[in-house]
Coordinates of C-alpha atoms and ligand atoms in Angstrom, one line a residue:
M1 CA 87.1 -5.0 -5.2
A2 CA 83.4 -6.5 -4.3
Q3 CA 81.7 -8.3 -6.8
G4 CA 78.5 -6.4 -6.2
V5 CA 76.6 -5.1 -3.2
T6 CA 73.3 -6.7 -1.9
I7 CA 70.8 -5.5 0.4
A8 CA 71.0 -8.4 3.1
G9 CA 68.0 -7.1 5.6
T10 CA 65.4 -4.2 5.7
G11 CA 63.3 -2.9 8.6
S12 CA 60.9 0.0 9.6
Y13 CA 59.5 1.7 12.3
L14 CA 56.7 4.2 12.9
P15 CA 55.4 5.9 15.9
E16 CA 52.3 4.7 17.2
K17 CA 50.5 7.7 17.2
I18 CA 48.1 8.8 14.4
L19 CA 47.0 12.0 13.3
T20 CA 44.4 11.9 10.8
N21 CA 43.0 14.3 8.2
D22 CA 40.0 14.8 10.5
D23 CA 42.2 15.4 13.4
L24 CA 43.8 18.2 11.5
S25 CA 40.9 19.9 10.3
K26 CA 40.3 20.8 13.7
F27 CA 42.9 23.2 14.2
V28 CA 43.8 24.3 10.5
E29 CA 41.2 24.9 7.8
T30 CA 41.1 22.0 5.7
S31 CA 39.4 18.7 5.2
D32 CA 39.9 15.0 4.7
E33 CA 38.2 15.6 1.4
W34 CA 40.4 18.0 0.3
I35 CA 44.0 16.2 1.5
V36 CA 42.8 13.0 0.1
S37 CA 42.2 14.4 -3.4
R38 CA 45.1 16.8 -3.6
T39 CA 47.5 14.5 -2.2
G40 CA 46.0 10.8 -1.5
I41 CA 47.2 11.0 2.4
K42 CA 44.9 9.8 4.7
E43 CA 46.8 10.0 8.1
R44 CA 50.4 10.4 9.2
R45 CA 52.3 9.0 12.3
I46 CA 53.8 11.6 14.9
A47 CA 56.6 10.7 17.2
D48 CA 56.2 11.3 21.2
E49 CA 58.1 14.2 22.4
E50 CA 60.9 12.1 24.2
E51 CA 61.5 10.1 20.7
S52 CA 63.9 11.9 18.7
T53 CA 65.0 11.0 15.2
S54 CA 67.8 8.6 16.3
H55 CA 65.3 6.6 18.5
L56 CA 63.2 5.9 15.2
G57 CA 66.2 5.2 13.1
S58 CA 67.8 2.9 15.7
K59 CA 64.4 0.8 15.9
A60 CA 64.1 0.3 12.2
A61 CA 67.9 -0.4 12.2
Q62 CA 67.5 -3.3 14.6
K63 CA 64.8 -4.6 12.8
A64 CA 66.9 -4.7 9.3
L65 CA 69.9 -6.1 11.3
Q66 CA 67.6 -9.2 12.5
Q67 CA 66.8 -9.8 9.0
A68 CA 70.2 -9.8 7.9
G69 CA 71.2 -12.0 10.9
M70 CA 73.9 -9.7 11.6
A71 CA 74.8 -8.2 15.1
A72 CA 75.4 -4.3 15.5
E73 CA 79.2 -5.1 16.2
D74 CA 79.7 -6.3 13.0
L75 CA 78.7 -3.0 11.5
D76 CA 81.6 -0.9 10.0
L77 CA 79.5 1.9 8.6
I78 CA 76.5 3.8 9.5
I79 CA 74.9 6.8 7.6
V80 CA 71.9 8.5 8.4
A81 CA 70.0 10.5 6.0
T82 CA 67.9 13.1 7.7
I83 CA 66.8 16.8 7.5
T84 CA 65.7 16.5 10.9
P85 CA 68.7 15.7 13.2
D86 CA 68.6 15.0 16.8
T87 CA 71.2 18.0 17.1
L88 CA 73.1 20.1 14.6
T89 CA 76.2 18.3 15.6
P90 CA 77.1 15.3 16.5
A91 CA 75.5 13.4 13.6
T92 CA 72.3 11.8 14.6
A93 CA 74.4 8.6 13.1
C94 CA 76.6 8.9 16.4
Y95 CA 73.6 8.8 18.7
V96 CA 72.5 5.6 16.6
Q97 CA 75.8 4.0 16.8
Q98 CA 75.7 4.4 20.5
Q99 CA 72.0 3.3 20.7
L100 CA 72.7 0.1 18.9
G101 CA 76.1 -0.6 20.4
A102 CA 77.7 -0.6 16.9
T103 CA 81.1 0.4 18.5
K104 CA 83.2 -0.5 15.4
A105 CA 81.3 1.6 12.9
V106 CA 82.2 4.9 11.3
A107 CA 78.9 6.8 11.6
F108 CA 77.8 10.3 9.7
D109 CA 74.8 11.8 8.5
I110 CA 74.0 13.2 5.0
S111 CA 71.4 15.9 4.2
A112 CA 69.7 15.4 0.7
A113 CA 66.0 15.4 1.9
C114 CA 63.7 13.2 0.3
S115 CA 66.6 11.6 -1.7
G116 CA 68.7 11.1 1.2
F117 CA 68.2 7.4 1.6
L118 CA 69.2 6.6 -2.4
Y119 CA 72.1 9.2 -1.7
A120 CA 73.2 7.3 1.1
M121 CA 72.8 3.6 -0.9
K122 CA 75.0 5.1 -3.5
I123 CA 77.7 6.1 -1.1
A124 CA 77.5 3.0 1.0
K125 CA 77.7 0.8 -2.4
R126 CA 80.7 2.8 -3.5
M127 CA 82.5 2.3 -0.1
I128 CA 81.9 -1.5 0.2
E129 CA 83.2 -1.6 -3.6
S130 CA 86.2 -0.1 -2.4
D131 CA 86.5 -3.0 0.0
A132 CA 87.3 -0.1 2.8
F133 CA 84.1 -1.4 4.4
K134 CA 82.2 -4.6 4.7
N135 CA 78.9 -4.0 6.5
A136 CA 76.9 -1.0 6.3
L137 CA 73.7 0.4 7.5
I138 CA 72.0 3.1 5.8
I139 CA 68.9 4.8 7.4
G140 CA 66.3 7.3 6.3
A141 CA 64.7 9.0 9.4
E142 CA 62.7 12.0 10.2
K143 CA 60.8 13.7 12.9
L144 CA 59.4 16.1 10.5
S145 CA 56.6 17.0 13.1
A146 CA 59.0 19.1 15.0
F147 CA 59.8 20.9 11.9
V148 CA 56.2 21.9 10.7
N149 CA 54.4 24.9 11.1
W150 CA 51.4 23.5 12.4
E151 CA 49.4 26.8 11.6
D152 CA 50.3 26.7 7.8
R153 CA 47.6 24.3 6.1
T154 CA 49.8 24.2 2.7
T155 CA 52.5 22.2 4.5
C156 CA 51.5 20.7 7.8
I157 CA 49.0 18.3 6.0
L158 CA 51.5 16.4 4.1
F159 CA 54.4 15.4 6.4
G160 CA 55.0 12.5 9.1
D161 CA 57.4 11.0 11.2
G162 CA 59.1 7.4 10.7
A163 CA 62.4 5.4 10.0
G164 CA 63.5 3.0 7.5
A165 CA 67.0 1.0 7.1
A166 CA 68.7 -1.3 5.2
V167 CA 72.0 -3.3 5.9
L168 CA 74.2 -3.4 2.9
R169 CA 77.3 -5.8 2.2
A170 CA 79.0 -7.7 -0.6
S171 CA 76.8 -10.1 -2.4
E172 CA 77.5 -13.7 -2.2
Q173 CA 76.9 -16.1 -5.1
G174 CA 73.3 -16.4 -6.3
E175 CA 72.2 -13.2 -4.2
G176 CA 70.9 -10.2 -5.6
R177 CA 72.7 -7.1 -6.1
I178 CA 72.2 -3.1 -6.8
L179 CA 72.6 -2.9 -10.5
A180 CA 72.6 0.8 -11.2
T181 CA 72.4 4.2 -9.3
D182 CA 72.0 7.8 -10.1
I183 CA 72.1 11.0 -7.8
G184 CA 71.8 14.6 -8.9
T185 CA 71.4 18.3 -7.6
D186 CA 70.1 21.6 -9.0
G187 CA 71.1 24.1 -6.3
K188 CA 69.3 27.0 -8.4
Q189 CA 66.1 25.7 -6.8
T190 CA 67.3 26.1 -3.2
H191 CA 64.1 28.4 -2.6
L192 CA 61.5 26.1 -3.5
L193 CA 61.7 24.1 -0.3
N194 CA 63.6 24.5 2.7
I195 CA 63.7 25.3 6.5
P196 CA 65.1 28.7 6.4
G197 CA 65.8 29.4 10.1
G198 CA 68.1 27.7 12.5
G199 CA 71.2 27.4 10.7
S200 CA 74.0 29.9 10.2
A201 CA 72.3 32.1 7.5
C202 CA 69.3 32.8 9.8
P203 CA 70.0 31.7 13.6
I204 CA 67.0 31.7 15.5
T205 CA 67.2 34.8 18.3
M206 CA 65.3 36.1 20.8
D207 CA 64.1 38.6 18.2
N208 CA 62.8 36.3 15.6
A209 CA 61.9 33.3 18.0
G210 CA 58.0 33.5 17.3
E211 CA 58.3 34.0 13.5
G212 CA 58.3 30.4 12.9
L213 CA 61.5 30.3 11.0
A214 CA 62.7 27.0 11.5
T215 CA 59.8 25.2 9.8
L216 CA 59.2 24.0 6.5
A217 CA 58.5 26.2 3.9
M218 CA 57.6 25.1 0.2
L219 CA 56.2 26.4 -3.1
G220 CA 54.2 23.2 -3.9
K221 CA 53.3 23.9 -7.4
E222 CA 56.8 24.6 -8.4
V223 CA 58.0 21.5 -6.5
F224 CA 55.5 19.4 -8.2
K225 CA 56.4 20.2 -11.8
H226 CA 60.4 19.5 -11.0
A227 CA 59.5 16.5 -9.2
V228 CA 57.8 14.7 -12.0
T229 CA 60.4 15.8 -14.6
R230 CA 63.7 14.8 -12.3
M231 CA 62.1 11.5 -11.1
K232 CA 61.2 10.4 -14.7
N233 CA 64.8 11.0 -16.0
S234 CA 66.5 9.6 -13.0
A235 CA 64.5 6.4 -13.2
N236 CA 64.8 6.1 -16.9
L237 CA 68.4 6.4 -16.4
V238 CA 68.7 3.7 -13.9
I239 CA 66.7 1.6 -16.0
E240 CA 69.0 2.1 -19.1
R241 CA 72.1 1.6 -17.2
A242 CA 71.0 -1.6 -15.8
G243 CA 70.1 -2.7 -19.3
L244 CA 66.4 -3.1 -18.3
Q245 CA 63.2 -2.4 -20.4
P246 CA 60.1 -1.0 -18.4
D247 CA 58.4 -4.2 -18.7
D248 CA 61.3 -6.1 -16.7
I249 CA 60.5 -4.1 -13.7
A250 CA 58.4 -6.0 -10.9
V251 CA 58.0 -3.1 -8.4
V252 CA 58.6 0.5 -8.7
I253 CA 58.9 2.2 -5.2
P254 CA 58.8 6.1 -5.7
H255 CA 59.1 8.7 -3.1
Q256 CA 55.9 9.1 -1.1
A257 CA 54.9 12.7 -1.4
N258 CA 52.0 12.9 -3.5
L259 CA 49.7 10.5 -5.3
R260 CA 49.3 12.4 -8.3
I261 CA 52.9 12.4 -8.5
I262 CA 53.4 8.7 -8.2
D263 CA 50.4 8.5 -10.8
A264 CA 52.2 10.8 -13.6
I265 CA 55.7 9.0 -12.7
A266 CA 54.1 5.8 -13.5
S267 CA 52.5 6.6 -16.4
R268 CA 55.7 8.4 -18.0
L269 CA 57.7 5.3 -17.2
A270 CA 55.0 3.1 -18.9
V271 CA 54.8 0.7 -15.6
P272 CA 51.4 -0.4 -14.8
N273 CA 50.0 1.1 -11.5
D274 CA 49.6 -2.5 -9.8
R275 CA 53.7 -2.7 -10.0
V276 CA 54.0 0.8 -8.0
F277 CA 54.2 0.7 -4.3
V278 CA 52.3 3.1 -2.4
N279 CA 51.7 3.6 1.3
L280 CA 51.9 7.5 1.6
H281 CA 47.9 7.4 2.6
K282 CA 49.1 5.7 6.0
Y283 CA 52.3 8.1 6.7
G284 CA 52.4 11.1 4.4
N285 CA 55.5 12.4 3.2
T286 CA 58.2 11.1 5.8
S287 CA 61.1 12.6 3.5
A288 CA 64.4 10.4 3.7
A289 CA 62.3 7.8 5.6
A290 CA 59.9 7.4 2.9
I291 CA 61.6 5.2 0.2
A292 CA 63.2 3.1 3.2
I293 CA 60.0 2.4 4.9
A294 CA 58.3 1.8 1.5
L295 CA 61.2 -0.9 0.6
D296 CA 60.7 -2.6 3.8
E297 CA 56.9 -3.0 3.6
A298 CA 57.2 -4.3 0.1
N299 CA 59.8 -6.5 1.1
R300 CA 57.7 -7.8 4.4
E301 CA 54.6 -8.0 2.2
G302 CA 56.1 -10.5 -0.1
K303 CA 56.2 -8.1 -3.1
M304 CA 59.5 -9.1 -4.3
K305 CA 61.2 -12.5 -5.1
R306 CA 64.7 -13.5 -5.6
G307 CA 65.7 -12.1 -9.2
D308 CA 62.9 -9.4 -9.5
K309 CA 64.1 -6.1 -10.7
I310 CA 63.1 -3.2 -8.6
V311 CA 63.5 0.6 -9.2
M312 CA 63.3 3.1 -6.4
V313 CA 63.1 6.8 -7.4
A314 CA 63.2 10.0 -5.2
F315 CA 63.1 13.8 -5.0
G316 CA 63.3 16.3 -2.5
A317 CA 64.6 19.8 -1.4
G318 CA 68.0 20.9 -2.8
L319 CA 66.5 20.2 -5.4
T320 CA 67.8 16.9 -5.1
W321 CA 66.8 13.5 -6.8
A322 CA 68.0 9.9 -7.1
A323 CA 67.3 6.5 -8.3
A324 CA 68.5 3.0 -7.9
A325 CA 67.7 -0.4 -10.1
I326 CA 68.2 -3.2 -8.0
E327 CA 68.1 -7.3 -8.4
W328 CA 66.3 -8.5 -5.3
Ligands
UT7_1 O1 59.0 15.5 -0.5 C1 59.2 16.9 -1.2 C2 58.6 17.3 -2.3 N1 57.3 17.9 -2.1 C3 56.2 17.6 -2.9 O2 56.3 16.7 -3.6 C4 55.2 18.5 -3.0 C5 54.6 18.8 -4.3 N2 53.7 19.7 -4.3 C6 52.3 19.1 -4.0 O3 52.0 17.9 -3.7 C7 51.2 20.0 -4.2 O4 51.4 21.1 -4.7 C8 50.4 20.3 -2.8 C9 49.7 19.0 -2.3 C10 51.4 20.9 -2.1 C11 49.5 21.5 -3.1 O5 48.3 21.0 -4.3 P1 47.8 22.1 -5.5 O6 46.9 21.1 -6.0 O7 49.3 22.6 -6.1 O8 47.3 23.0 -4.5 P2 47.4 24.5 -4.6 O9 48.7 24.9 -4.0 O10 47.4 25.2 -6.0 O11 46.4 25.4 -3.8 C12 44.9 25.3 -4.4 C13 43.9 26.0 -3.5 C14 44.3 27.3 -2.9 O12 43.1 28.1 -2.6 P3 42.8 28.9 -4.1 O13 44.1 30.2 -3.9 O14 42.6 28.4 -5.2 O15 41.7 29.6 -3.3 C15 44.9 27.2 -1.4 O16 44.8 27.9 -0.5 O17 43.9 24.8 -2.3 C16 44.1 25.6 -1.2 N3 44.7 24.9 -0.1 C17 44.1 24.2 0.8 N4 42.8 24.0 0.8 C18 42.4 23.2 1.8 C19 46.3 24.7 0.1 N5 46.3 23.9 1.1 C20 45.0 23.7 1.5 C21 44.5 22.6 2.8 N6 43.3 22.6 2.7 N7 45.5 22.0 3.4

């Protein structure tokens, strides 16, 4: 059994096109002032028409592989976390496998919304620990712009496109490792945040095609309350399981949905704000990609040094939540 699992490389990719709050206020009744004060978001990225979730994910993955010093052919596992797959089947991970040329890798998707990247991390860690797999690529990738109702100001201002990736493998002497993970689900709250149409429960037909059923629907206030409680509990659990105190934590990487949620988490965890990584002003909420992108940016900006303790914590539709404590 592997002695521990380390993050050997990270990568991220954001589409070039920027949609600002002022741009949005030209087609829905909103304002930069409202969006910034209620969410902290200033702008988000929008993928081109020909760019799908797998393309975003593959570009992030190439950077993670490069940093890990690993070739795509060395991968034996690819997990893509997404709620905006290229197609309902096959899995987006299969397209990524093809695009990377990762011919030896088993590839599949998981759907756990904004918690997906940390779900993937836990699954990949266990699979590496079982010695069945050596080198895993986990990706959080979303093209949410394809599933947003651009006439609904309560949701369209929140979301953006992007992808982040990490290469996981057994840790060697002196390397960091994943210390503890937690994942959880409350299926009683499926109604709070979902894409109601386009699945088997409500296929899109000639009759309902104009109703926008295949777009994100959310009861924002309810989601907000659950988010704070669940993320606080999940983060505390991994901190405890890893044998840490809040003071030991160098960087907290929370899901990037709303600055008010992030501030509430930071104060409940008793971690000073300057140790909490925030990039949602640039990208909005990119669901499964958010933590993955933030991890890569924090890494490349030199926020973590060898031995630092990091906590990542997420929350999303399902409802799902997840956290991980890592020694960098
Ligand atoms: O990643 C998955 C997890 N998702 C989340 O974490 C989202 C959690 N929820 C939130 O972030 C917040 O609930 C929102 C940002 C979605 C909404 O903020 P809020 O402070 O809960 O606002 P609200 O829904 O209570 O709306 C307040 C007012 C309403 O007007 P009235 O009824 O007071 O007259 C809304 O109609 O603001 C209005 N409003 C807007 N006004 C301008 C709602 N959206 C907008 C908008 N621009 N875009």
